[in-house]
Amino acid sequence: MSADRAAALRSLPSVDQLVRRVAADPALAGLSRARLTAAVREALEAERRRVREQGVPPADADTLAARVVDGVRRAGLFSLRPVINASGVVLHTNLGRALLSDLARERVAAVAAAYSNLEMDLASKERGSRYSHVEALLRRLTGAEDALVVNNNAAAVLLALETLAHGKEVIVSRGELIEIGGEFRIPDIMLRSGAVLREVGATNRTHLRDYADAIGPTTALLLKVHTSNYRVIGFTADVSSRELVELGRERGVAVMEDLGSGSLVDLRPWGFPYEPTVPEVVASGVDLVSFSGDKLLGGPQAGIVVGKRAIVSRLKKNPWNRALRIDKFTIAALEGTLTAYEDGTAREAVPTLRLLTEPLATVVARARRVLRGLGAEAAQRLAARVDEGRAQVGGGALPTVELPTAGVSLGATDAAARALDAALRVGDPPVVGRLVEDRLFLDCRTVLPAQVAGLVKAIVSAARP
Ligand SMILES: *Cc1c(COP(=O)(O)O)cnc(C)c1O
């Protein structure tokens, strides 16, 4: 290296100097010292490389500081952060599924900030159960004798199969051997649990006699699985929970239903098709029912199991249960969520239900607010207008339902729409829309009222010429 270049490199500010300069920038408030230092080191290293390789004079300290601030902001202060969901998929698994109600969030914050009676019965000072905080609520809301909550519904199914059917046969209809996505396939879960899958019926039709004929000395369970993310239509037949329960009783075999989404309320009054609710399935006499906490229920990620006391208590005693257990935040959020159901306020209080049932007119009004917020000049440049469309429930729930929706569509050309889509995703706040034909459609059904201003700001800055 020439003496010139060595001198140039020495003129670069030190890590400490640059950290001090950058730390004062209000845009980076909240960023830890360690992350700041890492960002500064990276910027200095890149500059040294540039000087060495290109023989150019190094940037001054102000320029370097601005580069660090810019880079950190572009990458986001944190890796996991809020996003504006303008995809129109209400339960978007990749965007975190359900949002928590105000009460659920308050409960999480309260339990996070102080010690809690997680596993202590305060009256007796004896060791308590972490599940006790939601068990009674779940019993009352579903009508079941007992309840258990694990990490997610996949874990619930695994735990149930491992407990009840390890080394034994489980009978499942061929029409219900589903893949949910994210590596959850009923046959694979079955294998991992040590249970032996006994498929019966055909893809489109399974009859009660198919189950009856398959029951043998090693049959431990009749399993009914909600087909969640797909529908077989046309010449079809399946067996109801009630019929399976009768058969199970007659032959002394337990019956489990994996409901997938599992709603506590009937959504028909808001135009949704009929789906058996959890209390209905429990009332049909099924021994064990499992469902997700963060699908239609609208709570935290969890797998909820309700059913007959004798069977649920076997699941509770399985050592696997300890490995699949939920933490205090999940319990706090679940208690807050379930409380709204008990109070009869779930439709308004639980964001998932609110977003699903919001009248089209309200969504249109929100889309218009976004359009107005853009201002005439930007709106024209982006060829922005309010369009109607079809949103989805998502999360493998109600796959055939198309929710009427409205949003702002953008992009004078296909290329412009794609460029905007890419810019919005890496903007601040990030926005995830969907490309419809050759336009970018920002679906306002899933945009929260409090996010409208942020969405406008994000569009304007993504579209800056
Ligand atoms: C979604 C789903 C699961 C997995 O639930 P998670 O809570 O995501 O683990 C299992 N079974 C069915 C039928 C489902 O729809």
XYZ file of C-alpha atoms and ligand atoms in Angstrom:
480
model
C 0.000 0.000 0.000
C 1.300 3.441 -0.825
C 2.131 5.911 1.928
C -0.703 8.102 0.633
C -3.281 5.419 1.121
C -1.979 4.500 4.564
C -2.265 8.153 5.573
C -5.751 8.348 4.093
C -6.853 5.319 6.124
C -5.404 6.825 9.291
C -7.539 9.908 8.759
C -10.743 7.855 9.176
C -12.508 8.495 12.498
C -12.150 5.842 15.195
C -15.004 3.496 16.078
C -15.540 5.391 19.333
C -15.646 8.784 17.653
C -18.156 7.648 15.085
C -20.331 5.837 17.653
C -20.488 9.015 19.754
C -21.524 11.051 16.744
C -24.171 8.564 15.567
C -25.598 7.859 19.038
C -26.806 11.450 19.236
C -29.092 10.981 16.217
C -32.726 10.829 17.353
C -33.568 8.484 14.467
C -31.611 5.763 16.236
C -33.102 6.224 19.708
C -33.707 2.805 21.199
C -30.875 1.079 19.374
C -28.480 -0.687 21.737
C -24.859 0.407 22.043
C -23.756 -3.000 20.822
C -25.798 -2.752 17.636
C -24.625 0.810 17.030
C -21.032 -0.270 17.430
C -21.543 -3.179 15.065
C -23.097 -0.888 12.446
C -20.229 1.609 12.809
C -17.570 -1.113 12.517
C -19.242 -2.393 9.379
C -19.378 1.081 7.806
C -15.720 1.764 8.637
C -14.650 -1.585 7.266
C -16.539 -0.930 4.011
C -14.918 2.490 3.722
C -11.432 1.071 4.316
C -12.047 -1.466 1.586
C -13.187 1.257 -0.787
C -10.129 3.391 -0.100
C -7.766 0.443 -0.512
C -9.358 -0.897 -3.650
C -10.233 2.296 -5.462
C -7.517 4.587 -4.146
C -10.072 7.318 -3.424
C -9.855 9.661 -0.421
C -11.985 8.480 2.539
C -15.349 10.065 3.279
C -15.425 12.570 6.131
C -16.933 11.767 9.519
C -20.270 13.465 8.758
C -20.774 11.457 5.594
C -19.854 8.237 7.365
C -22.239 9.016 10.236
C -25.074 9.720 7.790
C -24.331 6.435 6.035
C -24.545 4.490 9.298
C -27.844 6.141 10.275
C -29.277 5.506 6.840
C -28.163 1.885 6.766
C -29.541 1.101 10.197
C -32.850 2.763 9.383
C -33.151 0.901 6.131
C -32.461 -2.397 7.853
C -34.905 -1.446 10.603
C -33.973 -0.875 14.202
C -35.048 -4.398 15.037
C -35.325 -7.494 12.953
C -38.864 -8.384 14.051
C -41.089 -5.376 13.703
C -44.610 -4.269 12.836
C -45.694 -4.454 9.211
C -48.727 -3.018 7.463
C -50.635 -5.995 6.131
C -52.263 -4.774 2.923
C -52.416 -8.308 1.495
C -56.061 -8.810 2.400
C -55.245 -12.110 4.126
C -56.628 -11.680 7.636
C -54.820 -14.643 9.232
C -51.521 -14.361 7.356
C -49.199 -16.971 8.837
C -46.067 -15.283 7.476
C -47.182 -11.950 8.923
C -47.827 -13.326 12.394
C -51.456 -14.538 12.128
C -53.772 -13.112 14.785
C -53.392 -9.677 16.382
C -54.075 -9.501 20.092
C -56.990 -7.666 21.651
C -56.317 -4.657 23.895
C -57.037 -6.731 26.976
C -54.762 -9.572 25.833
C -51.939 -7.075 25.260
C -52.523 -5.482 28.649
C -52.350 -8.869 30.344
C -49.071 -9.708 28.577
C -47.560 -6.358 29.563
C -48.666 -6.745 33.194
C -47.213 -10.235 33.511
C -44.020 -9.242 31.686
C -43.283 -6.351 34.020
C -43.729 -8.116 37.361
C -43.485 -11.529 38.962
C -46.711 -13.460 38.689
C -48.582 -16.355 40.289
C -47.776 -18.475 37.239
C -47.382 -21.677 39.233
C -48.321 -20.704 42.763
C -51.684 -21.056 44.396
C -51.581 -17.823 46.385
C -54.186 -18.876 48.957
C -52.312 -22.010 50.020
C -48.803 -20.996 48.867
C -48.638 -24.423 47.269
C -47.357 -25.205 43.847
C -50.077 -24.492 41.318
C -50.536 -25.316 37.663
C -49.812 -22.764 34.950
C -52.804 -24.103 33.042
C -55.205 -23.307 35.886
C -55.358 -19.693 34.663
C -57.202 -20.666 31.495
C -58.647 -24.095 32.255
C -61.875 -22.970 33.862
C -62.448 -20.392 31.117
C -61.930 -23.022 28.433
C -64.253 -25.456 30.206
C -66.994 -22.843 30.452
C -66.586 -21.620 26.871
C -66.469 -25.054 25.236
C -68.545 -27.175 27.616
C -65.676 -29.668 27.913
C -64.711 -31.428 31.156
C -61.043 -30.490 30.985
C -58.566 -28.471 28.940
C -54.856 -28.288 28.179
C -52.829 -25.775 26.198
C -49.548 -26.487 24.393
C -47.254 -24.617 22.025
C -49.429 -24.879 18.903
C -52.030 -27.131 17.367
C -49.394 -29.240 15.626
C -47.961 -29.969 19.096
C -51.449 -30.721 20.400
C -52.010 -33.358 17.716
C -48.545 -34.840 18.278
C -49.077 -35.011 22.050
C -52.510 -36.594 21.691
C -51.283 -39.237 19.241
C -48.174 -40.014 21.284
C -50.218 -40.365 24.460
C -53.137 -42.361 23.118
C -51.790 -44.291 20.174
C -48.029 -44.918 20.429
C -47.472 -48.323 18.825
C -51.155 -48.610 18.002
C -53.413 -47.844 15.058
C -55.197 -44.604 14.319
C -57.957 -44.653 11.715
C -58.176 -41.608 9.436
C -60.206 -40.965 6.286
C -58.160 -40.672 3.063
C -59.997 -37.414 2.430
C -58.435 -35.925 5.569
C -54.727 -36.767 5.169
C -53.862 -33.121 4.826
C -50.783 -30.997 4.582
C -51.251 -27.677 6.337
C -47.986 -26.140 5.166
C -44.842 -25.512 7.162
C -44.090 -29.252 7.288
C -47.306 -30.264 9.021
C -48.684 -33.369 7.369
C -50.983 -35.716 9.186
C -49.159 -38.890 8.000
C -45.784 -37.443 9.082
C -47.014 -36.326 12.501
C -48.508 -39.756 12.936
C -45.169 -41.421 12.152
C -43.309 -39.178 14.586
C -45.769 -39.926 17.360
C -45.162 -43.643 16.954
C -48.766 -44.224 15.930
C -49.617 -46.383 12.953
C -51.776 -44.739 10.313
C -54.697 -46.793 9.055
C -56.196 -44.990 6.046
C -59.802 -45.701 5.167
C -62.239 -44.660 2.450
C -61.401 -42.712 -0.678
C -60.255 -39.158 -1.273
C -63.768 -37.938 -1.970
C -65.924 -40.407 -0.050
C -65.577 -42.149 3.276
C -68.435 -43.983 4.993
C -69.064 -45.092 8.563
C -68.644 -48.734 7.539
C -65.095 -47.948 6.332
C -64.153 -46.979 9.885
C -66.136 -49.872 11.380
C -64.447 -52.456 9.143
C -60.981 -51.127 9.992
C -61.317 -51.320 13.770
C -59.178 -54.129 15.143
C -57.477 -55.193 18.361
C -54.739 -52.543 18.042
C -57.005 -49.613 17.154
C -56.478 -46.817 19.681
C -58.187 -43.856 18.069
C -60.606 -42.675 15.396
C -59.229 -39.344 14.194
C -61.229 -36.764 12.287
C -59.197 -33.932 10.762
C -60.641 -30.674 9.517
C -59.534 -30.277 5.908
C -58.842 -26.607 6.684
C -57.132 -25.285 3.581
C -58.929 -27.182 0.837
C -62.316 -28.506 -0.125
C -63.329 -31.581 -2.050
C -66.467 -30.681 -3.947
C -68.859 -32.710 -6.074
C -69.528 -36.386 -5.315
C -68.420 -36.454 -1.688
C -69.325 -38.051 1.613
C -67.805 -37.926 5.040
C -68.759 -39.148 8.463
C -70.058 -36.729 11.083
C -68.478 -36.357 14.512
C -71.654 -37.708 16.085
C -71.614 -40.904 13.993
C -67.934 -41.478 14.811
C -68.660 -40.999 18.501
C -71.418 -43.616 18.358
C -69.128 -46.083 16.614
C -66.307 -45.351 19.052
C -68.615 -45.941 22.041
C -69.879 -49.210 20.616
C -66.395 -50.541 19.948
C -64.593 -48.963 22.906
C -62.300 -46.711 20.822
C -61.587 -43.044 21.627
C -62.468 -40.347 19.080
C -60.435 -37.216 18.452
C -61.157 -34.282 16.175
C -58.425 -31.901 15.002
C -60.549 -28.878 14.228
C -57.675 -26.765 12.911
C -59.008 -23.274 13.213
C -61.788 -24.005 15.653
C -64.080 -21.054 16.203
C -65.890 -20.484 19.470
C -68.601 -18.488 17.729
C -70.884 -19.135 14.779
C -69.923 -16.673 12.039
C -73.015 -17.252 9.897
C -74.698 -13.985 10.954
C -71.854 -12.190 9.102
C -72.320 -14.173 5.918
C -69.819 -16.976 6.541
C -70.668 -20.590 5.678
C -71.550 -23.005 8.444
C -68.613 -24.505 10.346
C -69.104 -26.583 13.484
C -67.967 -24.524 16.475
C -65.805 -25.984 19.240
C -68.746 -26.197 21.706
C -70.789 -28.051 19.072
C -68.042 -30.601 18.458
C -67.592 -31.076 22.211
C -71.366 -31.544 22.566
C -71.290 -34.253 19.901
C -69.373 -36.351 22.450
C -65.912 -36.379 20.857
C -63.349 -37.379 23.506
C -60.684 -34.881 22.465
C -60.871 -31.727 20.337
C -57.815 -29.689 19.344
C -57.558 -26.280 17.692
C -55.186 -23.330 17.232
C -55.021 -20.302 19.502
C -54.064 -17.917 16.706
C -56.448 -18.794 13.892
C -60.136 -17.894 14.114
C -59.946 -17.693 17.902
C -57.771 -14.599 17.451
C -55.384 -15.167 20.340
C -51.713 -16.068 20.817
C -49.993 -18.996 19.120
C -51.155 -22.034 21.077
C -52.651 -25.480 20.665
C -55.769 -25.912 22.729
C -57.013 -29.372 23.661
C -60.374 -29.838 25.331
C -62.247 -33.008 26.119
C -62.981 -35.814 28.524
C -61.188 -35.496 31.856
C -59.795 -39.034 31.909
C -58.151 -38.552 28.517
C -56.941 -34.969 28.924
C -55.307 -35.943 32.212
C -53.322 -38.651 30.408
C -52.037 -35.981 28.010
C -51.110 -33.763 30.952
C -49.000 -36.521 32.503
C -47.078 -37.299 29.308
C -43.453 -36.051 29.646
C -43.789 -34.633 26.111
C -46.258 -32.135 27.550
C -43.412 -30.528 29.516
C -41.442 -30.090 26.291
C -44.391 -28.554 24.472
C -45.549 -26.289 27.260
C -46.562 -22.667 26.831
C -44.963 -19.696 28.528
C -46.564 -17.100 30.781
C -47.089 -14.613 27.952
C -49.180 -17.080 26.018
C -51.267 -17.785 29.098
C -51.735 -14.066 29.776
C -52.722 -13.375 26.161
C -55.030 -16.364 26.023
C -56.775 -15.391 29.257
C -57.268 -11.863 27.912
C -58.602 -13.187 24.597
C -60.957 -15.740 26.135
C -62.321 -13.171 28.573
C -63.764 -11.224 25.635
C -65.622 -14.352 24.508
C -67.010 -14.843 27.983
C -68.071 -11.199 28.168
C -69.769 -11.477 24.778
C -67.589 -8.692 23.336
C -65.341 -10.850 21.132
C -66.754 -9.600 17.817
C -65.600 -6.042 18.595
C -62.663 -6.736 20.921
C -60.821 -9.519 19.082
C -59.110 -7.978 16.032
C -59.394 -11.123 13.902
C -63.161 -11.192 14.284
C -63.400 -7.448 13.825
C -61.430 -7.538 10.555
C -63.412 -10.498 9.253
C -66.803 -8.985 9.974
C -66.221 -5.317 9.206
C -68.829 -4.077 6.704
C -67.552 -3.345 3.199
C -68.592 0.316 3.533
C -66.130 0.797 6.412
C -63.316 -0.750 4.384
C -64.181 1.452 1.386
C -64.086 4.519 3.639
C -60.629 3.506 4.871
C -59.375 3.044 1.298
C -60.715 6.505 0.410
C -58.861 8.010 3.362
C -55.627 6.496 2.062
C -56.288 7.845 -1.430
C -57.089 11.333 -0.114
C -53.976 11.222 2.087
C -51.778 10.762 -0.976
C -52.752 14.169 -2.340
C -53.670 14.939 -5.922
C -50.162 15.099 -7.324
C -48.901 11.760 -5.943
C -52.236 10.065 -6.656
C -52.034 11.083 -10.274
C -48.411 10.104 -10.671
C -49.174 6.662 -9.217
C -52.428 6.281 -11.153
C -54.017 5.606 -7.751
C -57.681 4.755 -7.363
C -59.975 2.904 -4.971
C -60.939 -0.557 -6.243
C -63.054 -3.315 -4.799
C -61.770 -6.854 -4.572
C -61.770 -10.131 -2.680
C -59.934 -10.658 0.601
C -59.261 -13.997 2.314
C -59.566 -15.430 5.787
C -56.169 -17.196 5.607
C -54.521 -19.446 8.196
C -56.024 -22.468 6.474
C -59.482 -21.406 7.628
C -62.545 -21.133 5.379
C -60.501 -21.407 2.141
C -63.454 -20.932 -0.182
C -64.714 -17.754 1.456
C -64.087 -14.550 -0.462
C -64.522 -11.460 1.671
C -65.730 -8.365 -0.138
C -63.044 -5.754 0.251
C -61.669 -2.467 -1.015
C -58.230 -0.998 -1.350
C -56.056 1.431 -3.187
C -54.602 0.168 -6.438
C -51.437 1.719 -7.803
C -49.055 1.644 -10.727
C -49.528 3.095 -14.196
C -47.672 0.129 -15.691
C -46.889 -3.422 -14.689
C -43.249 -2.475 -14.086
C -44.248 0.518 -11.956
C -46.557 -1.667 -9.850
C -43.777 -4.219 -9.294
C -41.255 -1.541 -8.386
C -43.670 -0.001 -5.890
C -44.417 -3.389 -4.367
C -40.690 -4.017 -3.837
C -40.041 -0.522 -2.446
C -42.987 -0.700 -0.035
C -41.840 -4.013 1.414
C -38.476 -2.570 2.427
C -39.877 0.816 3.428
C -40.577 2.217 6.857
C -43.047 0.977 7.959
C -42.888 -2.039 5.637
C -46.069 -2.626 3.619
C -47.061 -5.975 2.107
C -49.648 -5.644 -0.648
C -50.608 -7.959 -3.483
C -50.189 -7.724 -7.231
C -53.508 -8.062 -9.022
C -53.203 -8.245 -12.771
C -50.733 -5.447 -13.500
C -51.534 -3.239 -10.514
C -50.419 -3.173 -6.900
C -53.519 -3.603 -4.737
C -53.247 -2.395 -1.137
C -56.147 -4.174 0.509
C -57.596 -2.035 3.280
C -59.561 -4.809 5.010
C -56.379 -5.830 6.811
C -55.018 -2.291 7.292
C -55.830 -1.136 10.808
C -57.455 2.297 11.180
C -54.436 3.447 13.199
C -52.131 2.483 10.300
C -53.727 4.695 7.644
C -51.357 7.616 8.203
C -48.326 5.287 8.191
C -49.528 3.671 4.976
C -49.894 7.050 3.266
C -46.411 8.051 4.390
C -44.947 4.751 3.203
C -46.558 5.053 -0.248
C -45.405 8.632 -0.674
C -41.820 7.799 0.229
C -41.739 4.604 -1.868
C -43.020 6.569 -4.860
C -40.598 9.465 -4.567
C -39.356 10.068 -8.087
C -53.552 -25.113 11.203
C -53.808 -26.529 11.480
C -52.918 -27.272 12.258
C -51.664 -26.675 12.796
O -51.979 -25.690 13.754
P -50.822 -24.714 14.305
O -51.489 -24.020 15.451
O -50.460 -23.833 13.188
O -49.706 -25.581 14.741
C -53.210 -28.586 12.494
N -54.326 -29.157 12.002
C -55.205 -28.481 11.246
C -56.408 -29.173 10.719
C -54.983 -27.126 10.961
O -55.846 -26.435 10.219
